[in-house]
Coordinates of C-alpha atoms and ligand atoms in Angstrom, one line a residue:
X132 CA -22.3 -39.4 5.5
X133 CA -25.1 -37.2 7.0
X134 CA -26.7 -35.1 5.0
X135 CA -26.4 -31.7 5.3
X136 CA -29.6 -29.4 6.7
X137 CA -31.0 -26.7 4.8
X138 CA -30.7 -24.9 7.5
X139 CA -26.8 -25.4 7.8
X140 CA -26.3 -24.7 4.2
X141 CA -29.0 -21.6 3.9
X142 CA -27.1 -18.0 3.6
X143 CA -26.5 -16.5 7.5
X144 CA -28.8 -13.6 7.8
X145 CA -27.2 -10.1 7.6
X146 CA -25.8 -8.3 10.9
X147 CA -28.0 -5.0 10.5
X148 CA -26.2 -1.9 11.6
X149 CA -26.0 1.7 10.6
X150 CA -22.5 1.8 10.1
X151 CA -20.3 -1.2 10.1
X152 CA -16.2 -0.3 10.2
X153 CA -13.7 -2.1 8.9
X154 CA -10.1 -2.2 11.1
X155 CA -9.9 -2.2 14.9
X156 CA -6.9 0.2 14.9
X157 CA -6.6 3.3 16.7
X158 CA -8.6 4.7 13.9
X159 CA -11.2 1.9 14.3
X160 CA -11.1 2.0 18.1
X161 CA -11.8 5.6 18.1
X162 CA -14.5 5.3 15.1
X163 CA -16.6 2.8 17.6
X164 CA -16.5 5.3 20.1
X165 CA -17.4 8.0 18.7
X166 CA -20.2 6.8 16.7
X167 CA -21.6 5.2 19.8
X168 CA -21.8 8.3 21.2
X169 CA -23.3 9.6 18.4
X170 CA -26.4 7.2 18.5
X171 CA -25.1 4.7 15.7
X172 CA -25.7 0.8 16.3
X173 CA -22.2 -0.1 14.8
X174 CA -20.3 -3.1 14.5
X175 CA -16.1 -3.1 13.6
X176 CA -15.1 -6.3 12.0
X177 CA -11.4 -6.9 12.6
X178 CA -8.8 -9.9 10.9
X179 CA -7.1 -10.1 13.9
X180 CA -7.4 -11.5 17.1
X181 CA -7.5 -8.9 19.2
X182 CA -7.4 -4.7 18.9
X183 CA -4.1 -2.8 17.9
X184 CA -4.1 -2.9 14.5
X185 CA -0.2 -2.2 13.2
X186 CA 0.5 -2.7 17.1
X187 CA -1.0 -5.7 16.4
X188 CA 1.0 -7.3 13.9
X189 CA 4.2 -5.9 14.1
X190 CA 5.9 -7.6 16.9
X191 CA 9.7 -7.8 15.6
X192 CA 12.5 -6.8 17.3
X193 CA 12.7 -3.1 18.1
X194 CA 9.3 -2.3 16.6
X195 CA 8.8 1.3 18.3
X196 CA 6.9 4.6 16.8
X197 CA 8.9 7.2 15.3
X198 CA 6.7 10.1 16.1
X199 CA 7.2 10.9 19.6
X200 CA 4.9 8.8 21.5
X201 CA 3.5 12.0 24.2
X202 CA 2.1 13.0 20.4
X203 CA 1.5 9.7 19.0
X204 CA -1.6 9.3 21.2
X205 CA -5.5 9.8 21.5
X206 CA -6.3 13.6 22.5
X207 CA -10.0 13.3 21.9
X208 CA -10.8 12.9 26.1
X209 CA -8.4 15.1 28.7
X210 CA -8.9 12.2 31.0
X211 CA -7.5 9.8 29.2
X212 CA -5.0 12.2 28.2
X213 CA -4.0 12.6 32.0
X214 CA -4.6 8.3 33.1
X215 CA -2.0 7.1 30.9
X216 CA 1.4 7.9 31.0
X217 CA 4.7 6.6 28.4
X218 CA 7.5 5.3 29.7
X219 CA 9.8 6.2 27.2
X220 CA 9.7 8.8 24.2
X221 CA 9.4 6.3 21.6
X222 CA 7.5 3.3 23.1
X223 CA 8.2 -0.3 22.1
X224 CA 5.3 -2.3 20.0
X225 CA 3.9 -3.6 23.6
X226 CA 3.7 -0.7 25.3
X227 CA 1.3 1.1 22.0
X228 CA -0.2 -2.5 21.7
X229 CA -1.2 -2.0 26.2
X230 CA -2.2 1.7 25.5
X231 CA -4.5 0.5 22.8
X232 CA -5.7 -2.1 24.7
X233 CA -6.6 -0.2 27.6
X234 CA -8.4 1.9 25.3
X235 CA -10.9 -0.7 24.4
X236 CA -11.5 -1.3 27.9
X237 CA -12.2 2.0 29.1
X238 CA -14.4 2.8 26.7
X239 CA -15.7 -1.0 26.4
X240 CA -15.2 -1.4 22.8
X241 CA -14.5 -4.9 22.7
X242 CA -18.1 -6.3 22.5
X243 CA -18.8 -4.1 19.3
X244 CA -15.7 -5.8 17.6
X245 CA -15.7 -8.9 15.2
X246 CA -12.5 -10.2 15.5
X247 CA -11.2 -12.9 13.4
X248 CA -13.5 -11.6 10.8
X249 CA -12.0 -10.4 7.0
X250 CA -14.3 -8.7 5.0
X251 CA -14.1 -9.9 1.2
X252 CA -16.3 -8.1 -0.6
X253 CA -18.9 -5.0 -0.4
X254 CA -21.2 -4.0 -2.6
X255 CA -24.1 -0.8 -3.0
X256 CA -27.5 -2.1 -2.8
X257 CA -28.7 0.4 -4.4
X258 CA -32.5 0.3 -4.0
X259 CA -32.2 -0.3 -0.1
X260 CA -29.7 2.4 0.2
X261 CA -27.4 0.3 1.6
X262 CA -23.7 -1.3 1.9
X263 CA -23.9 -5.2 1.7
X264 CA -20.6 -6.9 3.3
X265 CA -19.3 -10.2 3.1
X266 CA -17.4 -12.0 5.5
X267 CA -15.4 -14.9 5.7
X268 CA -16.2 -15.7 9.1
X269 CA -20.0 -15.3 10.3
X270 CA -22.9 -13.3 9.0
X271 CA -22.5 -11.1 6.4
X272 CA -23.0 -7.0 7.7
X273 CA -26.0 -5.1 6.2
X274 CA -25.2 -1.3 6.6
X275 CA -26.4 2.4 5.8
X276 CA -22.5 3.5 5.9
X277 CA -19.1 1.2 4.7
X278 CA -16.1 3.3 6.6
X279 CA -12.9 1.6 5.9
X280 CA -10.3 1.7 8.7
X281 CA -8.3 -0.5 7.3
X282 CA -4.8 1.6 7.9
X283 CA -2.2 2.6 5.1
X284 CA 0.4 0.5 5.9
X285 CA -1.4 -2.9 7.1
X286 CA -1.1 -5.1 3.6
X287 CA 2.5 -6.8 3.6
X288 CA 4.0 -7.4 0.2
X289 CA 4.9 -10.1 -0.5
X290 CA 8.4 -11.1 -1.7
X291 CA 9.0 -10.6 -5.4
X292 CA 12.4 -12.9 -5.4
X293 CA 11.9 -16.8 -6.9
X294 CA 12.4 -19.8 -4.5
X295 CA 11.3 -18.6 -1.4
X296 CA 9.0 -22.1 -1.1
X297 CA 12.4 -24.0 -1.4
X298 CA 13.7 -22.7 1.5
X299 CA 14.4 -24.9 4.0
X300 CA 14.8 -22.9 6.9
X301 CA 12.7 -21.2 9.0
X302 CA 11.4 -17.8 7.2
X303 CA 9.2 -14.5 8.9
X304 CA 7.8 -11.3 8.2
X305 CA 8.7 -8.5 10.4
X306 CA 5.0 -7.0 9.4
X307 CA 3.6 -10.6 11.2
X308 CA 5.7 -11.4 13.7
X309 CA 5.3 -14.7 15.8
X310 CA 3.0 -13.5 19.0
X311 CA 5.5 -16.2 20.9
X312 CA 8.6 -14.2 19.5
X313 CA 11.5 -15.9 17.9
X314 CA 14.5 -17.3 18.9
X315 CA 17.5 -16.5 16.9
X316 CA 20.4 -17.1 19.1
X317 CA 23.4 -18.7 17.4
X318 CA 21.4 -18.8 14.0
X319 CA 22.2 -17.5 10.5
X320 CA 19.6 -14.9 9.8
X321 CA 19.9 -13.1 6.4
X322 CA 17.4 -9.5 6.8
X323 CA 16.4 -8.6 3.1
X324 CA 15.3 -4.9 3.1
X325 CA 16.3 -1.7 4.3
X326 CA 13.2 0.5 5.3
X327 CA 12.1 1.4 8.5
X328 CA 11.1 -2.2 10.1
X329 CA 14.9 -3.5 9.5
X330 CA 16.7 -0.6 10.4
X331 CA 14.6 -1.0 13.8
X332 CA 15.3 -4.9 14.1
X333 CA 18.3 -5.5 12.3
X334 CA 20.3 -4.0 15.6
X335 CA 18.8 -6.8 18.0
X336 CA 19.1 -9.2 15.5
X337 CA 22.6 -8.9 15.5
X338 CA 23.0 -9.1 18.5
X339 CA 21.5 -12.6 19.1
X340 CA 22.1 -14.3 16.0
X341 CA 25.5 -16.0 15.6
X342 CA 26.1 -13.7 12.0
X343 CA 23.8 -11.8 10.2
X344 CA 23.6 -10.6 6.2
X345 CA 21.7 -7.9 5.5
X346 CA 20.7 -7.9 1.7
X347 CA 19.9 -4.2 0.8
X348 CA 18.9 -2.9 -2.2
X349 CA 18.2 0.8 -1.9
X350 CA 19.8 2.9 1.6
X351 CA 17.6 5.1 3.8
X352 CA 18.2 8.2 5.4
X353 CA 18.3 6.9 9.0
X354 CA 18.8 9.0 12.4
X355 CA 19.8 8.2 15.9
X356 CA 16.4 8.0 18.1
X357 CA 18.3 9.0 21.1
X358 CA 15.5 7.1 22.9
X359 CA 14.7 8.0 26.8
X360 CA 12.4 10.0 28.8
X361 CA 10.5 12.3 26.8
X362 CA 12.5 15.7 26.3
X363 CA 12.1 18.0 29.4
X364 CA 11.3 20.8 27.2
X365 CA 8.1 19.0 25.3
X366 CA 7.4 17.9 28.5
X367 CA 6.9 21.1 30.2
X368 CA 5.0 22.8 27.4
X369 CA 2.6 19.8 27.8
X370 CA 2.2 19.8 31.2
X371 CA 1.7 23.6 31.9
X372 CA -0.8 23.6 28.9
X373 CA -2.2 20.4 27.4
X374 CA -5.2 21.8 25.8
X375 CA -2.6 24.7 23.5
X376 CA 0.0 22.0 23.1
X377 CA -2.4 19.7 21.2
X378 CA -4.3 22.7 19.4
X379 CA -0.7 23.5 17.9
X380 CA -0.4 19.9 17.0
X381 CA -3.8 20.1 15.1
X382 CA -2.7 23.3 13.5
X383 CA 0.8 22.0 12.4
X384 CA 2.0 20.2 8.8
X385 CA 3.2 17.2 10.3
X386 CA 0.3 16.7 13.2
X387 CA 3.3 17.5 15.6
X388 CA 3.8 20.9 17.5
X389 CA 6.2 22.7 15.7
X390 CA 6.1 26.3 14.3
X391 CA 6.5 26.5 10.5
X392 CA 10.2 27.8 10.0
X393 CA 10.8 31.2 8.0
X394 CA 14.5 30.9 7.5
X395 CA 15.7 29.7 4.5
X396 CA 19.1 28.0 4.2
X397 CA 20.7 30.6 2.2
X398 CA 20.4 32.7 5.3
X399 CA 22.1 31.2 7.5
X400 CA 25.7 30.8 7.7
X401 CA 27.7 27.5 7.5
X402 CA 28.3 28.1 10.8
X403 CA 25.0 28.3 11.5
X404 CA 23.5 25.8 9.5
X405 CA 25.9 23.1 11.5
X406 CA 25.0 24.5 14.5
X407 CA 21.1 23.8 13.6
X408 CA 22.0 20.3 12.3
X409 CA 23.8 19.4 15.6
X410 CA 21.5 20.5 17.8
X411 CA 18.5 18.4 15.3
X412 CA 20.5 15.5 15.3
X413 CA 21.1 15.3 18.9
X414 CA 17.5 15.9 19.7
X415 CA 16.6 12.3 17.9
X416 CA 13.6 14.0 16.1
X417 CA 12.4 13.1 13.3
X418 CA 9.7 15.7 12.5
X419 CA 12.5 18.2 14.2
X420 CA 14.7 17.6 11.6
X421 CA 12.2 17.1 8.7
X422 CA 10.4 20.4 9.4
X423 CA 12.9 23.0 12.0
X424 CA 16.3 23.2 9.8
X425 CA 15.3 25.7 7.3
X426 CA 12.2 26.3 5.4
X427 CA 13.7 25.5 1.9
X428 CA 14.8 22.0 3.0
X429 CA 11.4 20.2 1.5
X430 CA 10.8 22.3 -1.4
X431 CA 14.2 23.6 -2.8
X432 CA 16.6 20.9 -4.5
X433 CA 19.4 22.7 -2.6
X434 CA 17.9 23.6 0.4
X435 CA 17.6 20.0 0.8
X436 CA 21.0 19.1 -0.5
X437 CA 22.9 20.7 2.4
X438 CA 21.1 18.5 5.1
X439 CA 21.8 15.5 2.5
X440 CA 25.3 15.8 2.7
X441 CA 25.0 16.5 6.3
X442 CA 23.6 13.8 6.9
X443 CA 26.2 11.4 4.7
X444 CA 29.3 13.2 7.2
X445 CA 27.0 11.2 10.1
X446 CA 27.0 7.7 8.1
X447 CA 30.8 7.6 7.1
X448 CA 31.9 9.0 10.8
X449 CA 30.0 5.8 12.1
X450 CA 30.4 3.2 10.2
X451 CA 34.7 2.0 10.3
X452 CA 34.6 0.2 6.6
X453 CA 34.6 3.1 3.8
X454 CA 32.8 0.6 1.2
X455 CA 30.1 -0.6 3.5
X456 CA 30.0 3.5 5.1
X457 CA 29.4 4.2 0.9
X458 CA 26.8 1.0 0.3
X459 CA 24.7 2.3 3.5
X460 CA 24.7 5.9 1.5
X461 CA 21.6 7.3 0.0
X462 CA 22.6 9.3 -3.5
X463 CA 18.9 8.4 -4.8
X464 CA 16.4 10.8 -3.4
X465 CA 16.1 13.6 -1.5
X466 CA 16.0 13.7 2.2
X467 CA 12.2 13.5 3.5
X468 CA 10.9 12.4 0.2
X469 CA 10.9 8.7 0.7
X470 CA 10.2 8.6 4.9
X471 CA 13.1 9.0 6.9
X472 CA 14.1 6.6 9.5
X473 CA 15.0 6.9 13.2
X474 CA 17.3 4.2 14.6
X475 CA 19.1 3.1 17.6
X476 CA 22.4 1.5 16.8
X477 CA 21.2 1.0 13.4
X478 CA 25.0 2.5 11.3
X479 CA 27.1 0.6 14.4
X480 CA 25.6 -2.3 13.8
X481 CA 27.4 -2.4 10.5
X482 CA 31.0 -2.5 12.9
X483 CA 30.4 -6.3 14.2
X484 CA 32.5 -8.9 13.1
X485 CA 29.0 -10.7 12.6
X486 CA 27.4 -8.2 10.1
X487 CA 27.6 -8.2 6.6
X488 CA 26.2 -5.5 4.1
X489 CA 25.1 -7.3 0.6
X490 CA 24.7 -4.3 -1.7
X491 CA 21.6 -5.6 -4.1
X492 CA 22.6 -3.0 -6.4
X493 CA 25.7 -4.5 -7.0
X494 CA 25.7 -8.4 -6.7
X495 CA 21.3 -8.7 -7.3
X496 CA 19.7 -12.0 -5.2
X497 CA 19.2 -14.7 -8.2
X498 CA 16.9 -17.0 -6.4
X499 CA 16.4 -18.1 -2.8
X500 CA 17.8 -22.1 -2.6
X501 CA 17.3 -24.9 0.0
X502 CA 20.1 -23.7 2.3
X503 CA 20.1 -19.9 1.7
X504 CA 20.0 -16.6 -0.6
X505 CA 22.3 -17.0 -3.9
X506 CA 23.5 -13.5 -5.4
X507 CA 25.3 -13.1 -8.4
X508 CA 28.6 -13.4 -6.6
X509 CA 28.1 -15.4 -4.1
X510 CA 25.9 -17.8 -2.3
X511 CA 25.0 -16.9 1.6
X512 CA 24.0 -20.0 3.8
X513 CA 21.3 -19.2 6.2
X514 CA 18.8 -21.0 8.7
X515 CA 16.8 -17.6 8.8
X516 CA 15.4 -15.4 6.9
X517 CA 13.6 -12.2 7.8
X518 CA 11.7 -10.6 4.8
X519 CA 11.0 -6.6 6.0
X520 CA 9.8 -5.9 2.6
X521 CA 7.7 -3.6 3.6
X522 CA 4.2 -2.7 2.7
X523 CA 1.4 -2.3 -0.6
X524 CA 1.1 1.2 1.7
X525 CA -1.8 3.4 1.7
X526 CA -4.4 1.6 -0.9
X527 CA -3.1 -2.4 -0.2
X528 CA -5.7 -3.1 2.4
X529 CA -8.7 -1.4 0.6
X530 CA -8.0 -2.7 -3.1
X531 CA -7.4 -6.5 -0.8
X532 CA -11.5 -5.9 -0.2
X533 CA -12.2 -6.9 -3.7
X534 CA -14.9 -5.9 -5.1
X535 CA -16.1 -3.0 -4.0
X536 CA -19.0 -2.0 -6.2
X537 CA -20.9 1.7 -6.4
X538 CA -23.5 2.9 -8.0
X539 CA -24.6 0.9 -10.9
X540 CA -22.3 -1.8 -9.8
X541 CA -19.2 0.1 -11.1
X542 CA -16.0 -1.5 -9.4
X543 CA -13.6 0.4 -7.5
X544 CA -11.1 -1.6 -9.2
X545 CA -11.9 0.1 -12.1
X546 CA -12.2 3.4 -11.1
X547 CA -8.9 3.8 -9.5
X548 CA -7.5 1.8 -12.8
X549 CA -4.7 4.7 -13.2
X550 CA -4.5 5.6 -9.7
X551 CA -6.7 6.4 -6.7
X552 CA -9.3 9.4 -6.9
X553 CA -10.8 10.6 -3.9
X554 CA -12.4 14.0 -2.5
X555 CA -10.5 14.8 0.4
X556 CA -9.1 10.9 0.4
X557 CA -12.4 10.4 2.5
X558 CA -14.9 9.4 -0.4
X559 CA -14.9 8.4 -3.6
X560 CA -17.5 9.6 -6.1
X561 CA -20.0 6.5 -7.5
X562 CA -19.8 5.3 -3.7
X563 CA -22.4 6.6 -2.2
X564 CA -21.6 6.3 2.3
X565 CA -18.4 5.3 1.9
X566 CA -15.6 6.3 3.3
X567 CA -12.0 5.6 4.1
X568 CA -10.3 6.7 7.1
X569 CA -6.1 8.6 6.2
X570 CA -6.8 7.5 2.5
X571 CA -4.8 7.9 -0.3
X572 CA -5.2 11.7 -1.0
X573 CA -5.5 12.8 2.6
X574 CA -2.4 13.8 4.9
X575 CA -2.0 10.6 6.6
X576 CA 1.3 8.8 6.3
X577 CA 3.0 12.5 5.6
X578 CA 1.5 13.3 9.4
X579 CA 1.9 11.6 13.0
X580 CA -1.0 9.4 12.0
X581 CA -2.7 10.0 15.6
X582 CA -3.8 13.5 15.1
X583 CA -4.6 13.0 11.0
X584 CA -7.2 9.9 12.5
X585 CA -8.6 12.1 15.2
X586 CA -9.5 14.4 12.5
X587 CA -10.6 12.1 9.9
X588 CA -13.4 10.5 12.5
X589 CA -14.6 13.5 13.8
X590 CA -15.6 14.8 10.9
X591 CA -17.1 11.9 8.9
X592 CA -19.2 11.2 12.3
X593 CA -20.0 14.6 13.0
X594 CA -21.1 14.3 8.9
X595 CA -23.0 11.5 9.5
X596 CA -25.2 12.6 12.4
X597 CA -25.6 15.9 11.0
X598 CA -26.9 14.3 7.8
X599 CA -29.1 11.7 9.4
X600 CA -30.4 14.6 11.7
X601 CA -31.3 16.2 8.5
X602 CA -33.1 13.0 7.0
X603 CA -30.6 12.8 4.0
X604 CA -29.8 8.9 3.5
X605 CA -26.6 9.5 0.8
X606 CA -23.7 11.3 0.5
X607 CA -20.9 11.1 -2.4
X608 CA -18.8 13.8 -3.4
X609 CA -18.9 15.3 -7.0
X610 CA -17.1 14.5 -10.0
X611 CA -16.0 17.7 -10.6
X612 CA -15.0 18.0 -6.6
X613 CA -13.3 15.1 -6.7
X614 CA -11.4 16.4 -9.6
X615 CA -10.3 19.7 -8.3
X616 CA -8.9 17.9 -5.3
X617 CA -7.3 15.7 -7.4
X618 CA -5.5 19.2 -9.3
X619 CA -5.3 20.5 -5.9
X620 CA -3.2 17.1 -4.5
X621 CA -0.8 17.2 -7.9
X622 CA -0.7 21.3 -7.7
X623 CA 0.6 21.0 -3.9
X624 CA 2.8 17.7 -4.8
X625 CA 4.8 19.8 -7.4
X626 CA 6.2 22.0 -4.2
X627 CA 7.7 19.3 -2.9
X628 CA 10.6 17.2 -3.9
X629 CA 8.7 13.8 -3.0
X630 CA 8.0 13.9 -6.7
X631 CA 11.9 13.2 -7.2
X632 CA 12.3 9.8 -5.4
X633 CA 10.5 6.5 -6.3
X634 CA 9.4 5.2 -2.7
X635 CA 6.7 3.6 -0.9
X636 CA 4.5 7.0 -1.3
X637 CA 4.6 6.8 -4.8
X638 CA 3.5 2.8 -5.5
X639 CA 7.0 2.4 -6.7
X640 CA 7.8 -0.4 -4.3
X641 CA 5.2 -2.4 -5.3
X642 CA 5.5 -4.3 -8.9
X643 CA 2.6 -3.0 -11.6
X644 CA 1.4 -0.6 -9.1
X645 CA 0.0 2.3 -10.9
X646 CA 2.8 5.0 -9.9
X647 CA 1.8 8.8 -8.1
X648 CA 2.4 10.2 -5.2
X649 CA -0.4 8.9 -2.7
X650 CA -0.6 11.3 0.4
X651 CA -1.7 15.1 0.6
X652 CA 1.2 17.1 0.6
X653 CA -0.5 20.0 2.0
X654 CA -0.2 20.2 5.7
X655 CA -2.0 19.1 8.9
X656 CA -3.7 22.4 9.8
X657 CA -4.1 23.3 6.1
X658 CA -6.0 20.3 5.2
X659 CA -7.8 20.6 8.5
X660 CA -9.2 24.3 7.4
X661 CA -10.0 22.9 4.2
X662 CA -12.4 20.0 5.8
X663 CA -14.2 23.0 8.2
X664 CA -14.7 24.8 5.4
X665 CA -16.7 22.0 3.1
X666 CA -18.8 21.7 6.2
X667 CA -19.3 25.6 6.6
X668 CA -19.9 26.0 2.6
X669 CA -23.3 23.2 3.0
X670 CA -21.4 20.5 2.4
X671 CA -19.6 22.0 -0.9
X672 CA -18.6 19.4 -3.0
X673 CA -20.9 16.3 -2.0
X674 CA -24.3 15.4 -3.4
X675 CA -26.9 14.8 -0.3
X676 CA -30.1 12.8 -0.7
Ligands
FAD73 P1 -4.2 0.0 11.5 O1 -3.5 0.1 12.5 O2 -3.8 -0.6 10.3 O3 -5.0 -1.1 11.5 C1 -5.8 -1.5 10.0 C2 -6.4 -3.0 11.0 O4 -7.3 -3.2 9.7 C3 -5.3 -3.7 10.9 O5 -5.8 -5.1 12.2 C4 -6.1 -4.9 10.1 O6 -6.3 -6.4 10.2 C5 -7.6 -4.6 10.0 N1 -7.9 -4.5 8.1 C6 -7.5 -4.7 6.9 N2 -8.2 -5.1 6.0 C7 -9.3 -5.7 6.8 C8 -10.4 -6.5 6.2 N3 -10.8 -6.8 4.8 N4 -10.8 -7.1 7.1 C9 -10.9 -7.1 8.4 N5 -9.9 -6.4 9.0 C10 -9.3 -5.7 8.2 N6 2.7 6.0 12.6 C11 2.8 7.4 13.0 O7 2.0 8.5 12.9 N7 3.8 7.5 13.7 C12 4.5 6.4 14.4 O8 5.6 6.5 14.7 C13 4.4 4.8 13.0 N8 5.1 4.0 13.9 C14 5.1 3.2 12.7 C15 5.4 1.7 12.9 C16 5.6 0.8 12.0 C17 6.2 -0.4 12.3 C18 4.3 0.6 11.4 C19 4.0 -0.5 10.4 C20 3.4 1.8 11.0 C21 3.9 3.1 11.7 N9 3.0 4.1 11.6 C22 3.6 5.3 12.7 C23 1.9 4.1 10.7 C24 0.3 3.5 11.4 O9 -0.1 2.5 11.2 C25 -0.8 4.3 12.0 O10 0.2 5.5 12.9 C26 -2.0 3.8 12.8 O11 -1.2 2.3 13.7 C27 -2.8 3.4 11.7 O12 -4.3 2.9 12.5 P2 -5.3 2.9 11.7 O13 -6.3 2.0 12.6 O14 -5.7 3.6 10.6 O15 -4.8 1.5 10.5

C-alpha cells in the first residue's frame, strides 16, 4: 500500500471570488453575465453536467414550457431577443435547452461554471465577512456574497411508497429522465402521479407502450395547449414594439403582457361568460384563462366555481367512460389555486384501449412488488414504473445545502423550522450577503419565471454594485422588515383562493413539510414596484455595514 502524501490529504485551498452563484439554469446564467459586467469576480457551481437547470434535467417525453415561449425568454438584451426565434408557441425541452446553451455560448459563460459540482454546506465567517462553501468536487469556495439560484422545482420528491427497491423492472423519474431516452415500445408501463409532467408525458407514453396504467391520487385541471406557431395577435404586438411588449409583461400580474381584467362574473350574462370561456379554451393559454375571464375568478369562490364547472363540462365531453371522466375531474380545489396544466391530448388518451386509470382515492397503493404495483383491490404487473411525483418545491434545493449557517452559527434549517421567513423572498435576517433568486416570498412560481428571474437578478446585482461603490461590505435585512414582509405575504394570500387548496405551493405534497403558502401572491408588477421603492428609500429594511 502506498502511503498518502501530505499534499493529497491537505485541505484544498479555497477558490476566492467576490460572488459565488449556485446553479446554472435561467437564473444562474443571467447572474453570471450581469455579475461579470458589473466587475465582480465570480463562479457558478452546478451539480449537472451542463447548463440548463430545469431543462437539463427534465427530458421526459412531451416536456415543454407552458408559458408561451415568446414570453418565456430572456429580455435583457434586445440583440439576443432578435437573434433567436422560437419554432413553436410552446417549445419542447430540447429546444429550450438549445436556447440556454446558445445564451451560454453567446456570452461565453461556461468558462466560469464548475459543472458536476454540488454545494453541500455554506457557512458565514463573521471575522472574514465571507461565505465559505463546501463542495463535493474540487476546491471549496470563499466568497463575499453567496447567491442561490438553485431553482424552485429542482429537488425531486422521493416516492412515498414501500417496496420501490423490490421492483425488478425499470424505474424512471420524470425529473431525472435519462439523456439517451427510454424505449417503452411494447412494454407495460405505470405512471404514478398526474401533475404537470405526467399530464405532458402520458399521451406520448400511451402511444408507445403496450399498456399504460396511470395511478392518480388527485386530479388536476388541464387545458388544451393548442400548440403550433405563436398566435398572430401576440406576434404582431411583439414585432411591432418589442420594448413595449416586454415592459407590459414586467408590470403585469403574472409576467405575461395581459391587462388587469376589471369585469366581474356577475356583470356578465351566462352567454357572455360562456363566450369568453370558449374563446380562452380555444386560445390554449394558461395565463389567459387564469387572468382574463373575469376579475373575481381568482379571489371569489363563486366567480371561480363558474370556471370550474365550465372545465368539468369539457372533461366530461372529452372522456368517453363516465367513471373515468368522473375520476379525472377535480373537486377538491378552486381552479388556479393549484397549478393548472397544459396538455396535448391528455383527456382523449383515456379513450385509448391500452390506457387504464387507477383512482387511488378509491384503491390506495399498498406496495410496490417485484412485478408491479398492488392496490387494495388489484395487482398491476408492469415492466416499467415512471414516477411523476413532483418536487419539494421552492425550499427543497435551498434546504438540501445543509447546514447554511449565518451570524452566530445560526442554521437556516432552524430559522425556518416553522416555514420560510424572508425579506422580499430574496434575503434572510441573520444571513448577511446571502441571496435567493425566486426564493419563497417572491412571485416565483405564480409568474412567468423568466421575467421574475430577470427582475431578481437585476435588483441583486445592482444593489451589490451600489454597496461596493459606497464602501459597504455587508447587507442583511432587519428583523422588523422581515416580519413586515411576512405579514404582507399573509395579508395578500388571504385575498386569493390559494388558502383553499393543499398543493406544492403550500408544501402539502411533502410529508412533514411545514405548511404555508410560499410564493408571493401580490403580482409581478406590484412586487417590482416594492423592490424599487426599497431602493429609492435608501435600502429600506436593510442594514448595511
Ligand atoms: P433551475 O432551472 O431549476 O436551475 C437550478 C440549478 O441549480 C439546477 O441545474 C440544479 O442542478 C442546480 N443546483 C441546485 N442545488 C444545487 C447545489 N446544491 N449545488 C450545485 N447545483 C445545484 N416556469 C415558467 O415560468 N414557465 C414554464 O413554462 C415552466 N415550465 C416548467 C416545466 C417543467 C417540467 C418544470 C420542472 C419547471 C417549469 N418551470 C416553468 C419552472 C422552471 O423551473 C423555471 O422557469 C426556470 O427554469 C428556473 O430557473 P432557475 O435557474 O431558477 O432554476
